[in-house]
PDB file of C-alpha atoms in Angstrom:
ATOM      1  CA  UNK A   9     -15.245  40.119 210.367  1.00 66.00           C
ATOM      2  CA  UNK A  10     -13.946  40.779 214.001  1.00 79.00           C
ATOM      3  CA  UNK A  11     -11.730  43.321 212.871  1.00 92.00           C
ATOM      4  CA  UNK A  12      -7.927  43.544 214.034  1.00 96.00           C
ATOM      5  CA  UNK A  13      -7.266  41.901 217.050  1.00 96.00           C
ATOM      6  CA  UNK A  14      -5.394  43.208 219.823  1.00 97.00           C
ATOM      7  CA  UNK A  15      -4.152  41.367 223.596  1.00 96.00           C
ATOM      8  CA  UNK A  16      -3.992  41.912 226.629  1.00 97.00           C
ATOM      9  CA  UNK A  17      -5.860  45.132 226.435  1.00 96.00           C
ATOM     10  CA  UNK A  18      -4.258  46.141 229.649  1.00 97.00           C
ATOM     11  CA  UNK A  19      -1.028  45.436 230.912  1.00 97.00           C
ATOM     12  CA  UNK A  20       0.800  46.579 234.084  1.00 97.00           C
ATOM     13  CA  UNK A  21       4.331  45.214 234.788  1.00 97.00           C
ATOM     14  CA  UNK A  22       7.371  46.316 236.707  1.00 97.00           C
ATOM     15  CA  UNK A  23       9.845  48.107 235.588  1.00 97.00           C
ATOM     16  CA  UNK A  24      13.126  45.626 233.658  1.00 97.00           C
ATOM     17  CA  UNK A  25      10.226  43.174 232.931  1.00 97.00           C
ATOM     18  CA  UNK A  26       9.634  41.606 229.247  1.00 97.00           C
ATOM     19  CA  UNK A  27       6.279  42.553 227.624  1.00 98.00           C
ATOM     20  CA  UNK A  28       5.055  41.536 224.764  1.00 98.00           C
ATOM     21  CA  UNK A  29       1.930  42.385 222.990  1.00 98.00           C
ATOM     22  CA  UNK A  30       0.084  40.692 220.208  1.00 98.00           C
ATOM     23  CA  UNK A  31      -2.340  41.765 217.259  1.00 98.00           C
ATOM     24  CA  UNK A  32      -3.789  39.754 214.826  1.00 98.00           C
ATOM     25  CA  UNK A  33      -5.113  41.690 211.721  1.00 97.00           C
ATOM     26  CA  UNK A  34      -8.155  41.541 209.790  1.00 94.00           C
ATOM     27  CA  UNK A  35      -7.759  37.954 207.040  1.00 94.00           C
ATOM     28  CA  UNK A  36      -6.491  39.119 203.582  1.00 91.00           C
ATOM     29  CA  UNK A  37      -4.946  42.401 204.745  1.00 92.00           C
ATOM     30  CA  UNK A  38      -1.103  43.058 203.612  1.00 90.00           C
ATOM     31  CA  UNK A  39      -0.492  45.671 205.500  1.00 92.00           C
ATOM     32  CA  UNK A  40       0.284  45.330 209.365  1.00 95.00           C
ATOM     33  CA  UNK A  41       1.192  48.400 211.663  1.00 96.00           C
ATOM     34  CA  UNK A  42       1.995  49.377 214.787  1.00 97.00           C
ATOM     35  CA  UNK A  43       1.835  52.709 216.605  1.00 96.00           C
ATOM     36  CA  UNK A  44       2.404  54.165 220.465  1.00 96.00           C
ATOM     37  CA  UNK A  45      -0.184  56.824 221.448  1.00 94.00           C
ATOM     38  CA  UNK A  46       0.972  58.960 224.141  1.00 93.00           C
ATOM     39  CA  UNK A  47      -0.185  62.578 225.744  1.00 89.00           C
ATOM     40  CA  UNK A  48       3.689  63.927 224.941  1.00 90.00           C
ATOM     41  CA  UNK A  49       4.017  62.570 221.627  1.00 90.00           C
ATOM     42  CA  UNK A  50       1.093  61.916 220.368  1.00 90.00           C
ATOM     43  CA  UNK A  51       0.283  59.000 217.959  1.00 92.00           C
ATOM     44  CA  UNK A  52       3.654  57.525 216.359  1.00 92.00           C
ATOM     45  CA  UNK A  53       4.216  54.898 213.965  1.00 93.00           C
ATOM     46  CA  UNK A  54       7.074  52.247 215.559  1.00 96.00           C
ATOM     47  CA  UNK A  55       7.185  49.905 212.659  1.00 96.00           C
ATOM     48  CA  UNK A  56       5.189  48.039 209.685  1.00 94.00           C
ATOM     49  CA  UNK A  57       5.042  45.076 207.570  1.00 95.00           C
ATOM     50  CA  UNK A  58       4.083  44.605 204.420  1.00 92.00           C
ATOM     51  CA  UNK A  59       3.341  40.390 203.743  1.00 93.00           C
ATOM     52  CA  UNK A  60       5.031  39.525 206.591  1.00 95.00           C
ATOM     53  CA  UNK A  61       7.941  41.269 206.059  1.00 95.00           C
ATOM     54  CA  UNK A  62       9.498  44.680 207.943  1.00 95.00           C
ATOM     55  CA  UNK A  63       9.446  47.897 205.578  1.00 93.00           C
ATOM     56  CA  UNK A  64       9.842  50.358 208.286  1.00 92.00           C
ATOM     57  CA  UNK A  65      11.221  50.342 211.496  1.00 94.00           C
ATOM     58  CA  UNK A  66      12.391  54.052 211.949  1.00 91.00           C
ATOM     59  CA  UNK A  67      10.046  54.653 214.518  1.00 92.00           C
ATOM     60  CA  UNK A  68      11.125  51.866 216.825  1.00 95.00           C
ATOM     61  CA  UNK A  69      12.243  54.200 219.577  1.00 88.00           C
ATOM     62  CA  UNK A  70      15.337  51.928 220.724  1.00 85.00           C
ATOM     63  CA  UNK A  71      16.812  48.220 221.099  1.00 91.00           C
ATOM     64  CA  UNK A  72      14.818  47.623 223.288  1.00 95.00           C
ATOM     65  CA  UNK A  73      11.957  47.329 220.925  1.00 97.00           C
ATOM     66  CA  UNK A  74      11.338  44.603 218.723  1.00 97.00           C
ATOM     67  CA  UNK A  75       8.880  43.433 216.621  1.00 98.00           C
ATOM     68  CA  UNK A  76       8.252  40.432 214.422  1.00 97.00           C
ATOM     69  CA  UNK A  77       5.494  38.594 212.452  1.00 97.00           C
ATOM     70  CA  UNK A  78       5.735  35.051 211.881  1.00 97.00           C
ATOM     71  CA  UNK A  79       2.658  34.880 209.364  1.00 95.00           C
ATOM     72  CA  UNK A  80      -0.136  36.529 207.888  1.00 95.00           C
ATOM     73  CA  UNK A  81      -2.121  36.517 210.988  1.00 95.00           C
ATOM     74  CA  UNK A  82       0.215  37.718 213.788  1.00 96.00           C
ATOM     75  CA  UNK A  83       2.317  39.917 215.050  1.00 98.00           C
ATOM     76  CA  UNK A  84       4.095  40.982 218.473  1.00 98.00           C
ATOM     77  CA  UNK A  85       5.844  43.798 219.309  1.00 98.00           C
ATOM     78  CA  UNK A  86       8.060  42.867 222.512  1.00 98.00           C
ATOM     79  CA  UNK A  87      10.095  45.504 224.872  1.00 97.00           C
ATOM     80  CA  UNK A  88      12.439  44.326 227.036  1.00 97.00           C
ATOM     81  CA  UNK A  89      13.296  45.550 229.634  1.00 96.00           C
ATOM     82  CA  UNK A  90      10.214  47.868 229.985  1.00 96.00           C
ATOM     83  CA  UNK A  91      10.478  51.020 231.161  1.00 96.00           C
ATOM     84  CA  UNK A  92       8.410  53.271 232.691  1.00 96.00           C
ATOM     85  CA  UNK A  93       8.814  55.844 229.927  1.00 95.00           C
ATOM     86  CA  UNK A  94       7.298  52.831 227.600  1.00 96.00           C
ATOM     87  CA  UNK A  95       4.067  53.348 229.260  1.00 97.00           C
ATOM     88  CA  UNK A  96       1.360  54.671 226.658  1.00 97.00           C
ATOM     89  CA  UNK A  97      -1.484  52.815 224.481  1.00 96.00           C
ATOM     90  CA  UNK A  98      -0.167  50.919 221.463  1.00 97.00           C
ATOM     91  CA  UNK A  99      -2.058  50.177 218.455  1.00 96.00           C
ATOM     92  CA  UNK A 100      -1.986  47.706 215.641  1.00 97.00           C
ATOM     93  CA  UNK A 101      -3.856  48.674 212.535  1.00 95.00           C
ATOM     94  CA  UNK A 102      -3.626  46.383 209.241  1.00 94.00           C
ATOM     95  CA  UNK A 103      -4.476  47.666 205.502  1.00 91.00           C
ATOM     96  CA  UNK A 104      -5.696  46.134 202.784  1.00 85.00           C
ATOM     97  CA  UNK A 105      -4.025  46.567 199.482  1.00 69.00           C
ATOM     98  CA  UNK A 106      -7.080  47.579 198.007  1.00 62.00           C
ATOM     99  CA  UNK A 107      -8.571  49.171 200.654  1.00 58.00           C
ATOM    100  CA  UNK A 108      -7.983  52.792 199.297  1.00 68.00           C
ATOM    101  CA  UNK A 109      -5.566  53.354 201.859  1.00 80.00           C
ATOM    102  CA  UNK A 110      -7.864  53.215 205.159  1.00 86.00           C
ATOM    103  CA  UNK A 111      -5.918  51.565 208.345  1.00 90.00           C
ATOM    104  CA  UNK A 112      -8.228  49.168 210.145  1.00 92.00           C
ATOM    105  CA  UNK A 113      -7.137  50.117 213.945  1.00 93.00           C
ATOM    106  CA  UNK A 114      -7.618  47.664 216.574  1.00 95.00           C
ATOM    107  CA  UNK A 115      -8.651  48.668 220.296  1.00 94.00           C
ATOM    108  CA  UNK A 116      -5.082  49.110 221.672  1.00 95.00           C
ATOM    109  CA  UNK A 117      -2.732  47.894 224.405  1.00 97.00           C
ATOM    110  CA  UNK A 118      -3.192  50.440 227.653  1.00 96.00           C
ATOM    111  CA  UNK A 119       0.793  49.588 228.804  1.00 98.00           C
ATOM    112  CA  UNK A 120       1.870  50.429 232.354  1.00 98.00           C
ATOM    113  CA  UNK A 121       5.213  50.324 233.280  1.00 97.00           C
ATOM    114  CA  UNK A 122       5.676  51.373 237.273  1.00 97.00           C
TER     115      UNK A 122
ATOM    116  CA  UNK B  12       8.391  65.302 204.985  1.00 80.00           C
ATOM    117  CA  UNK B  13       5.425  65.513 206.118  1.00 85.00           C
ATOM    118  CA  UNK B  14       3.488  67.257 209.132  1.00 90.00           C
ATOM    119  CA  UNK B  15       0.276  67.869 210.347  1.00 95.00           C
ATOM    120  CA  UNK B  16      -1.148  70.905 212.853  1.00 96.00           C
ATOM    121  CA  UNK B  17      -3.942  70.678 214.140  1.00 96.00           C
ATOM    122  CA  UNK B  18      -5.311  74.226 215.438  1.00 90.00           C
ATOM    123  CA  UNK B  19      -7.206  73.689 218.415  1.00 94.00           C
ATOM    124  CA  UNK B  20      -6.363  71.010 220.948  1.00 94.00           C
ATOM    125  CA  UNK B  21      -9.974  71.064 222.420  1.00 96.00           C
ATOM    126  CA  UNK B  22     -13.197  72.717 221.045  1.00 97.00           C
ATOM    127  CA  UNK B  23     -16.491  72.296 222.970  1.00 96.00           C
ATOM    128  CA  UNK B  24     -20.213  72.983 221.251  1.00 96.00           C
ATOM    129  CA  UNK B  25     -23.533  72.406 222.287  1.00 96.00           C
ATOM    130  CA  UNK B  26     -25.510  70.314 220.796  1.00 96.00           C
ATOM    131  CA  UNK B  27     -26.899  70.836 217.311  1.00 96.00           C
ATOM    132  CA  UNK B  28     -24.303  73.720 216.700  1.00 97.00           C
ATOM    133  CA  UNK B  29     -21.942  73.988 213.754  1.00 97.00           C
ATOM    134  CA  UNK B  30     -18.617  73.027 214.243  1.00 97.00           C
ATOM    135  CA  UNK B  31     -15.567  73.276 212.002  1.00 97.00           C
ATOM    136  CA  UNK B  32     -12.028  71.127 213.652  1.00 98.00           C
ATOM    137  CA  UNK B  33      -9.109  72.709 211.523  1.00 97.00           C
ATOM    138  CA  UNK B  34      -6.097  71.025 210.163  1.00 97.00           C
ATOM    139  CA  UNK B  35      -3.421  72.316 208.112  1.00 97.00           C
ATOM    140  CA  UNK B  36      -0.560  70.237 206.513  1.00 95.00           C
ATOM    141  CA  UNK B  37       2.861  70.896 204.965  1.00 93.00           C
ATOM    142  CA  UNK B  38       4.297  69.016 202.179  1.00 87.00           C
ATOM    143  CA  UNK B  39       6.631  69.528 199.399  1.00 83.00           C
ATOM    144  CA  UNK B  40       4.990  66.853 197.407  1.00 84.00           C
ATOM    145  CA  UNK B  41       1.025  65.863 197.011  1.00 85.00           C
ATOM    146  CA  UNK B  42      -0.564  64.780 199.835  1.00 87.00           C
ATOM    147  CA  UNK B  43      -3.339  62.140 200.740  1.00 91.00           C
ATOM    148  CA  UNK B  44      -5.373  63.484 203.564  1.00 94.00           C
ATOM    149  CA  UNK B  45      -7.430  61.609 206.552  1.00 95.00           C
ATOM    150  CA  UNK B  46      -9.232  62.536 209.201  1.00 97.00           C
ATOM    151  CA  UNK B  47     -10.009  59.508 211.694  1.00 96.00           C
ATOM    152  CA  UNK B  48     -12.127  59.357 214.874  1.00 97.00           C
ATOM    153  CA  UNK B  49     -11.334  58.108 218.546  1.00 94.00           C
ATOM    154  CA  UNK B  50     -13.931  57.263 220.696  1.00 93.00           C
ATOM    155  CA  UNK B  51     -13.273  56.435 224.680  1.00 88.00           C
ATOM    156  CA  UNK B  52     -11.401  53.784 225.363  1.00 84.00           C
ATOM    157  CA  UNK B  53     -11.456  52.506 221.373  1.00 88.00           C
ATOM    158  CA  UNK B  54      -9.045  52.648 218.437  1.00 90.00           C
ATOM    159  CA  UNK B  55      -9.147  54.969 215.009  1.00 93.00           C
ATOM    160  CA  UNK B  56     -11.740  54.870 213.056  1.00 94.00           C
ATOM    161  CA  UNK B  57     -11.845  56.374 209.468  1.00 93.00           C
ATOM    162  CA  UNK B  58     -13.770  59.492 208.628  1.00 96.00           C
ATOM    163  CA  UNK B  59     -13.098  60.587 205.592  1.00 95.00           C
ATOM    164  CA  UNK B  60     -10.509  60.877 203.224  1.00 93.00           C
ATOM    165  CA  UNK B  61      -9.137  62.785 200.631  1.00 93.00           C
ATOM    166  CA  UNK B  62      -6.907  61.100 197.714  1.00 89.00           C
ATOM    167  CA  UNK B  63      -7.982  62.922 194.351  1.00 87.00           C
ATOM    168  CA  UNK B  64     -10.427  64.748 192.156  1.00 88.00           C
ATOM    169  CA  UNK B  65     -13.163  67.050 193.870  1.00 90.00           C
ATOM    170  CA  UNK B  66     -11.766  69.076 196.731  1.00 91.00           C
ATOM    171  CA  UNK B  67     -15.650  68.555 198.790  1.00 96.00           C
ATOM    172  CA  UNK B  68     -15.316  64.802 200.779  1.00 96.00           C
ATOM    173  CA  UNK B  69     -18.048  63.873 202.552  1.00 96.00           C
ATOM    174  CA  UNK B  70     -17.788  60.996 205.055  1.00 95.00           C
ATOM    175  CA  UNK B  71     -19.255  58.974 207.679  1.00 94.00           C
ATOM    176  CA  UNK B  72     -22.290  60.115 210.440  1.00 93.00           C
ATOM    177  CA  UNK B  73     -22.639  63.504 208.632  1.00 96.00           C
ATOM    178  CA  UNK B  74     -19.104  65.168 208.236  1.00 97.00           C
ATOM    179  CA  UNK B  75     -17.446  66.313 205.313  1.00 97.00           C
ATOM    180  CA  UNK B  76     -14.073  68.133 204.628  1.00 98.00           C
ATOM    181  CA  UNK B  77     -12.238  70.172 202.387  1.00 96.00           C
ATOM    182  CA  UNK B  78      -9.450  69.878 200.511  1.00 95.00           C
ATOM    183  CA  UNK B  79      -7.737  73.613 200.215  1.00 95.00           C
ATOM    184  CA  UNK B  80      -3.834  73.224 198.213  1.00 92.00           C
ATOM    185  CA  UNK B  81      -3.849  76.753 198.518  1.00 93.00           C
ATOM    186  CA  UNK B  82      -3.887  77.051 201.627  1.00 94.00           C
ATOM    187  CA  UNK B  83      -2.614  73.876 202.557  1.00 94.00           C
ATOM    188  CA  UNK B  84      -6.133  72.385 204.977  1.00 96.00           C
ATOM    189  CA  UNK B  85      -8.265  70.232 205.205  1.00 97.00           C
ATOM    190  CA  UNK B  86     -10.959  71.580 208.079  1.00 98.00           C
ATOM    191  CA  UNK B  87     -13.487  69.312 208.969  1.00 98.00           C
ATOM    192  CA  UNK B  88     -17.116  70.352 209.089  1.00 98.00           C
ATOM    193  CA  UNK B  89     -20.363  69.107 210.411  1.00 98.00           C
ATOM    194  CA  UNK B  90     -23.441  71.186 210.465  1.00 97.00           C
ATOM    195  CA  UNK B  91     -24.885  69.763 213.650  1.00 97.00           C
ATOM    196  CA  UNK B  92     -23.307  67.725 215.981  1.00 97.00           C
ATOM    197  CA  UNK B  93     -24.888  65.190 218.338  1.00 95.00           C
ATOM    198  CA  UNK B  94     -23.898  64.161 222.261  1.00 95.00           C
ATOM    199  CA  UNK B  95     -22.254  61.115 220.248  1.00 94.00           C
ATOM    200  CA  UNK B  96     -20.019  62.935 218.486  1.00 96.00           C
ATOM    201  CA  UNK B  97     -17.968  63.615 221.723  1.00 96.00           C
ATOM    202  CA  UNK B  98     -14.111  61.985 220.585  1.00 96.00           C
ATOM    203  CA  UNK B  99     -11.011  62.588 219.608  1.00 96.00           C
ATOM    204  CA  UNK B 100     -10.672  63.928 215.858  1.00 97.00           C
ATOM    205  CA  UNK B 101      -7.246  63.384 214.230  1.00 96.00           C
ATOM    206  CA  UNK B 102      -6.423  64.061 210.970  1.00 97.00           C
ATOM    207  CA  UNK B 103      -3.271  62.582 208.761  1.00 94.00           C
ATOM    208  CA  UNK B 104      -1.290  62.838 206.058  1.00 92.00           C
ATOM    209  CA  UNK B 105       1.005  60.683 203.773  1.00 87.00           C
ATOM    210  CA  UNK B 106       2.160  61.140 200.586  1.00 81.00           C
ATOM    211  CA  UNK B 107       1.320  59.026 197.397  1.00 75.00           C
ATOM    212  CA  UNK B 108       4.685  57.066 196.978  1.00 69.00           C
ATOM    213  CA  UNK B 109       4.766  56.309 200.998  1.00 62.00           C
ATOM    214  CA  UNK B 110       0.958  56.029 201.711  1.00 62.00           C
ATOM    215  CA  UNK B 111       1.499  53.284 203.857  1.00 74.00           C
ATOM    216  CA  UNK B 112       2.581  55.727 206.547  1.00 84.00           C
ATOM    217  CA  UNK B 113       0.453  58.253 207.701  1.00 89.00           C
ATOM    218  CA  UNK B 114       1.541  61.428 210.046  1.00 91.00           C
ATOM    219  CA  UNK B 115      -0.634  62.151 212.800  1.00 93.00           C
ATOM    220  CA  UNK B 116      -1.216  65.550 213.826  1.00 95.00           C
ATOM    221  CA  UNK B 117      -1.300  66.077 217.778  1.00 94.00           C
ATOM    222  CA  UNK B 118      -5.732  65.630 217.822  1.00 95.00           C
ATOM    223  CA  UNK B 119      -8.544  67.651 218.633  1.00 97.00           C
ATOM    224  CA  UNK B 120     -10.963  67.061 221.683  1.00 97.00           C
ATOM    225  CA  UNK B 121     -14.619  67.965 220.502  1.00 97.00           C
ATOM    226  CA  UNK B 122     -16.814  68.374 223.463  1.00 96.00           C
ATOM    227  CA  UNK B 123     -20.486  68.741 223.367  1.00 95.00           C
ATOM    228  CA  UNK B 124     -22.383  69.815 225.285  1.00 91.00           C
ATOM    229  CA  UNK B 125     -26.252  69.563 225.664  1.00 88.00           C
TER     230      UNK B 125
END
């Protein structure tokens, strides 16, 4: 398996741009998540799905986050307009349902926002 | 609610030392714990993890952990650590009902040193 997914790996944009990144998670996983790692805050969940659907989006910091997933195998989380605050590494991780609770992490999203 | 502290932000060895990376958690209910891995420039990795019965985990490339409701840790161990053990340890925390989520504590830096 090729594990989860994650593009562009890096990403610098300008300030009041749209970004959107994209994960695809490992085939037969339920579970999709998405988290913002930053020096500050440290690692945060945004928001996850379970089968496609949103369970939890307390973490989304503000409108100007979004994320959706259209089927099993995708996801984005969008930000518009980016910020420079928004810059950190974001991670998608996806979970099996019988996977004992381990989160398969992908390799992240470096985001810079100037 | 739950949180995770994690004692020391960095802790550099040299090679083939002991080291122990300490994390203690607060819950009011029963807690599943984690402890995940973060190499350079990669994404979380699983370590260990603790869900029930004996409080002694043992995990991936020689590290183990206990589980201590007393005094609310889980401090992760490894009797002698390797140049490729250099990463980023964090450990986690959910409880039962909401083990989807897990909360991150802020990480540890482990630094060896030859």
């Amino acid at each position: 398996d090729a594990g989860v997914i994650q593009s562009p790996r890096h990403e610098v944009t300008e300030m009041g741009q749209e970004v959107t990144l994209r994960c695809k998670p490992i085939s037969g996983h339920d579970y999709l998540f998405w988290y913002r790692q930053t020096m500050m805050r440290g690692l945060e969940l945004l928001i996850y799905f379970n089968n496609n659907v949103p369970i939890d989006d307390s973490g989304m910091p503000e409108d100007r986050f979004s994320a959706k997933m259209p089927n099993a195998s995708f996801s984005t989380l969008k930000i518009q307009p980016s910020e420079p605050r928004d810059s950190a590494v974001y991670f998608c991780a996806s979970r099996g349902d019988r996977s004992s609770y381990e989160q398969y992490f992908g390799p992240g999203t470096r985001l810079t926002v100037t | 609610a739950q949180s995770v502290t994690q004692l020391d932000s960095q802790v550099p060895v040299f090679e083939e030392a002991p080291v122990e990376l300490r994390c203690n958690y607060s819950s009011s209910v029963s807690v599943y714990l984690f402890w995940y891995v973060q190499y350079p420039n990669q994404g979380l990795q699983l370590l260990l993890k603790y869900l029930s019965g004996s409080t002694l985990v043992k995990g991936i490339n020689g590290f183990e952990a206990e589980f201590n409701k007393s005094q609310t840790s889980f401090h992760l161990r490894k009797p002698s650590v390797h140049i490729s053990d250099t990463a980023e340890y964090f450990c986690a925390v959910s409880a039962p009902r909401g083990a989807q989520k897990l909360v991150f504590g802020q990480g540890t830096r482990l630094t060896i040193n030859p």
